[in-house]
Amino acid sequence: MTIADTAVQIKLMILFAVGLIALLTVIIVSIRHDHRIAFNSTLPLMIVALFMLIVLISLFLL
């Protein structure tokens, strides 16, 4: 990979890491507020967080 490709990869990893941290924070606050996992609001957020985690891992493995 070229230097530009590596720079873009690092920027994407930072972006996905920050987004994942923000999304996990929203999930934790939602669960603490309701004291349960609401499938209509929390489950879609968990699916998005899982997708972001998979993308982040694949970026690390490049």
PDB file of C-alpha atoms in Angstrom:
ATOM      1  CA  MET A   1       0.000   0.000   0.000  1.00  0.00           C
ATOM      2  CA  THR A   2       1.113   3.502  -0.686  1.00  0.00           C
ATOM      3  CA  ILE A   3       1.513   6.210   1.927  1.00  0.00           C
ATOM      4  CA  ALA A   4      -1.769   7.827   0.849  1.00  0.00           C
ATOM      5  CA  ASP A   5      -3.617   4.508   1.230  1.00  0.00           C
ATOM      6  CA  THR A   6      -2.197   4.050   4.710  1.00  0.00           C
ATOM      7  CA  ALA A   7      -3.209   7.587   5.683  1.00  0.00           C
ATOM      8  CA  VAL A   8      -6.773   7.005   4.501  1.00  0.00           C
ATOM      9  CA  GLN A   9      -6.894   3.695   6.366  1.00  0.00           C
ATOM     10  CA  ILE A  10      -5.750   5.345   9.600  1.00  0.00           C
ATOM     11  CA  LYS A  11      -8.321   8.132   9.203  1.00  0.00           C
ATOM     12  CA  LEU A  12     -11.085   5.582   8.639  1.00  0.00           C
ATOM     13  CA  MET A  13      -9.996   3.590  11.692  1.00  0.00           C
ATOM     14  CA  ILE A  14     -10.088   6.729  13.842  1.00  0.00           C
ATOM     15  CA  LEU A  15     -13.498   7.699  12.450  1.00  0.00           C
ATOM     16  CA  PHE A  16     -14.997   4.257  13.057  1.00  0.00           C
ATOM     17  CA  ALA A  17     -13.435   4.008  16.536  1.00  0.00           C
ATOM     18  CA  VAL A  18     -14.893   7.357  17.602  1.00  0.00           C
ATOM     19  CA  GLY A  19     -18.268   6.457  16.104  1.00  0.00           C
ATOM     20  CA  LEU A  20     -18.255   3.099  17.863  1.00  0.00           C
ATOM     21  CA  ILE A  21     -17.429   4.710  21.204  1.00  0.00           C
ATOM     22  CA  ALA A  22     -20.263   7.210  20.749  1.00  0.00           C
ATOM     23  CA  LEU A  23     -22.700   4.477  19.740  1.00  0.00           C
ATOM     24  CA  LEU A  24     -21.744   2.279  22.698  1.00  0.00           C
ATOM     25  CA  THR A  25     -22.234   5.268  24.999  1.00  0.00           C
ATOM     26  CA  VAL A  26     -25.753   5.791  23.642  1.00  0.00           C
ATOM     27  CA  ILE A  27     -26.535   2.083  24.092  1.00  0.00           C
ATOM     28  CA  ILE A  28     -25.266   2.064  27.688  1.00  0.00           C
ATOM     29  CA  VAL A  29     -27.201   5.225  28.583  1.00  0.00           C
ATOM     30  CA  SER A  30     -30.339   3.779  26.999  1.00  0.00           C
ATOM     31  CA  ILE A  31     -30.037   0.515  28.934  1.00  0.00           C
ATOM     32  CA  ARG A  32     -29.335   2.321  32.217  1.00  0.00           C
ATOM     33  CA  HIS A  33     -32.301   4.641  31.691  1.00  0.00           C
ATOM     34  CA  ASP A  34     -34.819   1.876  30.902  1.00  0.00           C
ATOM     35  CA  HIS A  35     -33.197  -0.836  33.071  1.00  0.00           C
ATOM     36  CA  ARG A  36     -33.833  -3.279  30.232  1.00  0.00           C
ATOM     37  CA  ILE A  37     -32.937  -3.883  26.615  1.00  0.00           C
ATOM     38  CA  ALA A  38     -35.768  -2.496  24.497  1.00  0.00           C
ATOM     39  CA  PHE A  39     -35.780  -4.386  21.232  1.00  0.00           C
ATOM     40  CA  ASN A  40     -37.408  -1.561  19.290  1.00  0.00           C
ATOM     41  CA  SER A  41     -34.741   1.013  20.149  1.00  0.00           C
ATOM     42  CA  THR A  42     -31.624  -0.692  21.516  1.00  0.00           C
ATOM     43  CA  LEU A  43     -31.409  -3.716  19.215  1.00  0.00           C
ATOM     44  CA  PRO A  44     -30.941  -1.686  15.984  1.00  0.00           C
ATOM     45  CA  LEU A  45     -28.181   0.298  17.696  1.00  0.00           C
ATOM     46  CA  MET A  46     -26.491  -2.950  18.728  1.00  0.00           C
ATOM     47  CA  ILE A  47     -26.657  -4.233  15.144  1.00  0.00           C
ATOM     48  CA  VAL A  48     -25.057  -1.021  13.851  1.00  0.00           C
ATOM     49  CA  ALA A  49     -22.375  -1.250  16.567  1.00  0.00           C
ATOM     50  CA  LEU A  50     -21.637  -4.839  15.546  1.00  0.00           C
ATOM     51  CA  PHE A  51     -21.320  -3.805  11.892  1.00  0.00           C
ATOM     52  CA  MET A  52     -18.983  -0.945  12.844  1.00  0.00           C
ATOM     53  CA  LEU A  53     -16.875  -3.330  14.938  1.00  0.00           C
ATOM     54  CA  ILE A  54     -16.574  -5.741  11.996  1.00  0.00           C
ATOM     55  CA  VAL A  55     -15.505  -2.903   9.680  1.00  0.00           C
ATOM     56  CA  LEU A  56     -12.979  -1.677  12.265  1.00  0.00           C
ATOM     57  CA  ILE A  57     -11.471  -5.142  12.643  1.00  0.00           C
ATOM     58  CA  SER A  58     -11.238  -5.563   8.876  1.00  0.00           C
ATOM     59  CA  LEU A  59      -9.448  -2.204   8.621  1.00  0.00           C
ATOM     60  CA  PHE A  60      -6.956  -3.333  11.268  1.00  0.00           C
ATOM     61  CA  LEU A  61      -6.283  -6.526   9.328  1.00  0.00           C
ATOM     62  CA  LEU A  62      -5.471  -4.773   6.039  1.00  0.00           C
TER      63      LEU A  62
END
